[in-house]
Amino acid sequence: MGKVFLVGAGPGDPDLLTIKGLKAIKEADVILYDRLVNKKILEFASPSTKFFYCGKDPNRYALPQEETNKMMVALAKKGHTVTRLKGGDPFVFGRGGEEAEELANYNIPFEVVPGITSGIAAPAYAGIPVTHRDFSSSVAFVTAVNKTGMTKEQYWEHLANGPETLCVYMGVKRLPEICQLLIKHGRSIDTPVALVHMGTSEQQITVTGTLSTIVEKSHQIKNPAIIIVGDVVHMREKINWFREQADQAEMSLSLSTK
Ligand code: SAH
C-alpha cells in the first residue's frame, strides 16, 4: 500500500511553500495538481515523477472531482507515493476535506500538509493584517459560493453583523451583490474594501475603495482574487510593503518625467 500527501502549495509565491510540502513533492512518485498551484513548485519534483493536472479550467480538459478521487485511491493501492497538490491550504475551500474522506473510506494511509491560505497571504502582501488590536479582533474566511442551506439574504445578513474582517474567496463576480447585501444589513457604506488579484505573485494587483465605491473601481480585477472587507484595510496606507507591477510602472514613469 502506498500513501497520499494532501499538500497545500501556498498562495502563489513559490517561496511560501512549507518545508514539509517540499519534502512531499520531492518524494512523490505521482503528483496530482490543481490550477492555482504555481508551476515553478512542480520543478522541485524528481525527474521520474509523473504529473496529472486536475484543475478546473474552462480552456483545458480537467478531471472531474470523482475521477481525481478514484485516481488517488488507485495509485496508492498500487503502492505509489502520491502528492495531491492544492493551491493555498488544502482544507480551506479546496475540497481537501472530501478527498481525505475518500481516502479514509478506502483505508488509504494519508497525511495532510497545511499551506498558507490566500485569505491571509493576499492581504498580507497588500499591507493588510486581517486582525489588528485597534481595528478588528475577529476575521471570517467565507466563500461567495456556498451550500450551507441559508438563502443569500440570510447568509450575508449573518456576515454583515458578524466578524469585523471578512475575507471572501471566489467572490469577484458577485462583488456588486455582496456590497449591496452588506450595506442593506447594516455595514456602513464607508467600510473599506480591498480586492487582491493573484496575491503574493508577480502579477499581484490591489484595488481599494469602500462598500459604496469598490464596484466601479474593480473592472481590472479578475479571478482569482480575495475581497477583504473591514477597517483593517486602512492599514495598507501605512504598511504597504510589497511592490506590485503597477507601482513599479508608476515609479518609472515619475522618474522619467522628472
Ligand atoms: N485552497 C485555496 C482556496 C481555493 S478556492 C486557499 O487556501 O487559498 C479558490 C479561490 O481562492 C479563488 O477564487 C480566490 O478567491 C482565492 N485565491 C486563491 N489563490 C489566490 C491568490 N493568489 N490571490 C487571491 N486570491 C486567491
Short mmCIF file of N, CA, C and O and ligand atoms in Angstrom, two decimals, residues 11-12 36 86-94 116-119 122 168-171 196-200 223-226, ligand 1:
data_model
loop_
_atom_site.label_atom_id
_atom_site.label_comp_id
_atom_site.label_asym_id
_atom_site.label_seq_id
_atom_site.Cartn_x
_atom_site.Cartn_y
_atom_site.Cartn_z
N PRO A 11 -0.06 30.25 -1.64
CA PRO A 11 -0.92 31.12 -2.45
C PRO A 11 -0.37 31.54 -3.80
O PRO A 11 -1.13 32.07 -4.62
N GLY A 12 0.90 31.38 -4.08
CA GLY A 12 1.40 31.85 -5.38
C GLY A 12 2.91 31.97 -5.37
O GLY A 12 3.60 31.30 -6.13
N LEU A 36 -4.48 26.43 -9.44
CA LEU A 36 -3.88 27.58 -8.77
C LEU A 36 -2.50 27.27 -8.16
O LEU A 36 -1.92 28.10 -7.47
N LYS A 86 -2.54 21.24 -3.82
CA LYS A 86 -3.66 22.17 -3.99
C LYS A 86 -3.21 23.59 -3.67
O LYS A 86 -2.34 23.78 -2.83
N GLY A 87 -3.82 24.57 -4.31
CA GLY A 87 -3.47 25.96 -4.05
C GLY A 87 -3.81 26.36 -2.61
O GLY A 87 -4.79 25.87 -2.06
N GLY A 88 -2.99 27.21 -2.02
CA GLY A 88 -3.28 27.70 -0.66
C GLY A 88 -3.21 26.58 0.34
O GLY A 88 -2.23 25.84 0.41
N ASP A 89 -4.27 26.44 1.12
CA ASP A 89 -4.38 25.36 2.11
C ASP A 89 -5.39 24.33 1.58
O ASP A 89 -6.43 24.72 1.04
N PRO A 90 -5.09 23.04 1.77
CA PRO A 90 -6.00 22.03 1.18
C PRO A 90 -7.38 21.97 1.84
O PRO A 90 -8.34 21.53 1.21
N PHE A 91 -7.46 22.45 3.09
CA PHE A 91 -8.74 22.36 3.81
C PHE A 91 -9.51 23.68 3.84
O PHE A 91 -10.50 23.81 4.56
N VAL A 92 -9.02 24.69 3.11
CA VAL A 92 -9.77 25.95 3.04
C VAL A 92 -10.33 26.07 1.62
O VAL A 92 -9.59 26.33 0.68
N PHE A 93 -11.61 25.85 1.47
CA PHE A 93 -12.30 25.92 0.18
C PHE A 93 -11.57 25.17 -0.93
O PHE A 93 -11.53 25.62 -2.07
N GLY A 94 -10.96 24.05 -0.59
CA GLY A 94 -10.20 23.33 -1.61
C GLY A 94 -10.70 21.92 -1.84
O GLY A 94 -10.08 21.16 -2.57
N ILE A 116 -0.23 27.91 3.26
CA ILE A 116 -0.64 29.27 3.60
C ILE A 116 -1.80 29.64 2.70
O ILE A 116 -1.68 29.65 1.48
N THR A 117 -2.93 29.94 3.32
CA THR A 117 -4.13 30.20 2.52
C THR A 117 -4.11 31.63 1.95
O THR A 117 -3.59 32.56 2.58
N SER A 118 -4.71 31.78 0.77
CA SER A 118 -4.70 33.09 0.11
C SER A 118 -5.47 34.14 0.91
O SER A 118 -5.18 35.33 0.80
N GLY A 119 -6.41 33.72 1.74
CA GLY A 119 -7.19 34.67 2.54
C GLY A 119 -6.36 35.39 3.59
O GLY A 119 -6.76 36.45 4.09
N ALA A 122 -2.77 36.94 0.69
CA ALA A 122 -3.01 38.03 -0.27
C ALA A 122 -3.15 39.37 0.47
O ALA A 122 -2.48 40.35 0.11
N VAL A 168 -13.23 37.20 1.59
CA VAL A 168 -14.18 36.48 0.74
C VAL A 168 -13.44 35.81 -0.43
O VAL A 168 -12.79 36.49 -1.23
N TYR A 169 -13.56 34.51 -0.52
CA TYR A 169 -13.00 33.72 -1.62
C TYR A 169 -14.07 33.58 -2.72
O TYR A 169 -15.26 33.50 -2.42
N MET A 170 -13.61 33.46 -3.95
CA MET A 170 -14.50 33.19 -5.09
C MET A 170 -15.64 34.21 -5.19
O MET A 170 -16.76 33.85 -5.52
N GLY A 171 -15.33 35.48 -4.91
CA GLY A 171 -16.40 36.46 -4.82
C GLY A 171 -16.41 37.53 -5.90
O GLY A 171 -17.33 38.35 -5.93
N VAL A 196 -7.67 41.86 -3.96
CA VAL A 196 -6.29 41.48 -4.28
C VAL A 196 -6.32 40.33 -5.27
O VAL A 196 -6.78 39.24 -4.95
N HIS A 197 -5.83 40.62 -6.48
CA HIS A 197 -5.79 39.61 -7.55
C HIS A 197 -4.41 38.97 -7.56
O HIS A 197 -3.40 39.67 -7.43
N MET A 198 -4.34 37.65 -7.69
CA MET A 198 -3.08 36.90 -7.78
C MET A 198 -2.11 37.28 -6.65
O MET A 198 -0.92 37.52 -6.89
N GLY A 199 -2.66 37.33 -5.44
CA GLY A 199 -1.86 37.75 -4.29
C GLY A 199 -0.57 36.95 -4.14
O GLY A 199 -0.56 35.75 -4.38
N THR A 200 0.49 37.62 -3.77
CA THR A 200 1.85 37.09 -3.49
C THR A 200 2.63 36.73 -4.76
O THR A 200 3.78 36.32 -4.67
N ASN A 223 -10.64 36.93 -11.54
CA ASN A 223 -10.30 35.77 -10.72
C ASN A 223 -8.86 35.35 -10.96
O ASN A 223 -8.38 35.52 -12.06
N PRO A 224 -8.14 34.76 -10.04
CA PRO A 224 -8.50 34.60 -8.65
C PRO A 224 -8.22 35.89 -7.86
O PRO A 224 -7.20 36.53 -8.06
N ALA A 225 -9.16 36.22 -6.98
CA ALA A 225 -8.96 37.40 -6.14
C ALA A 225 -9.66 37.19 -4.80
O ALA A 225 -10.65 36.47 -4.71
N ILE A 226 -9.10 37.83 -3.79
CA ILE A 226 -9.70 37.83 -2.45
C ILE A 226 -10.28 39.21 -2.21
O ILE A 226 -9.68 40.22 -2.58
N1 SAH B 1 -7.47 26.44 -1.03
C1 SAH B 1 -7.29 27.76 -1.56
C2 SAH B 1 -8.60 28.37 -1.99
C3 SAH B 1 -9.24 27.67 -3.18
S1 SAH B 1 -10.75 28.43 -3.69
C4 SAH B 1 -6.59 28.62 -0.49
O1 SAH B 1 -6.45 28.18 0.65
O2 SAH B 1 -6.15 29.72 -0.82
C5 SAH B 1 -10.21 29.49 -4.99
C6 SAH B 1 -10.28 30.94 -4.57
O3 SAH B 1 -9.17 31.24 -3.73
C7 SAH B 1 -10.17 31.93 -5.70
O4 SAH B 1 -11.42 32.14 -6.33
C8 SAH B 1 -9.73 33.17 -4.97
O5 SAH B 1 -10.80 33.81 -4.29
C9 SAH B 1 -8.80 32.59 -3.92
N2 SAH B 1 -7.39 32.62 -4.30
C10 SAH B 1 -6.57 31.58 -4.49
N3 SAH B 1 -5.31 31.97 -4.76
C11 SAH B 1 -5.33 33.33 -4.74
C12 SAH B 1 -4.35 34.35 -4.89
N4 SAH B 1 -3.07 34.07 -5.17
N5 SAH B 1 -4.74 35.65 -4.77
C13 SAH B 1 -6.01 35.97 -4.49
N6 SAH B 1 -6.97 35.05 -4.32
C14 SAH B 1 -6.65 33.75 -4.43
#
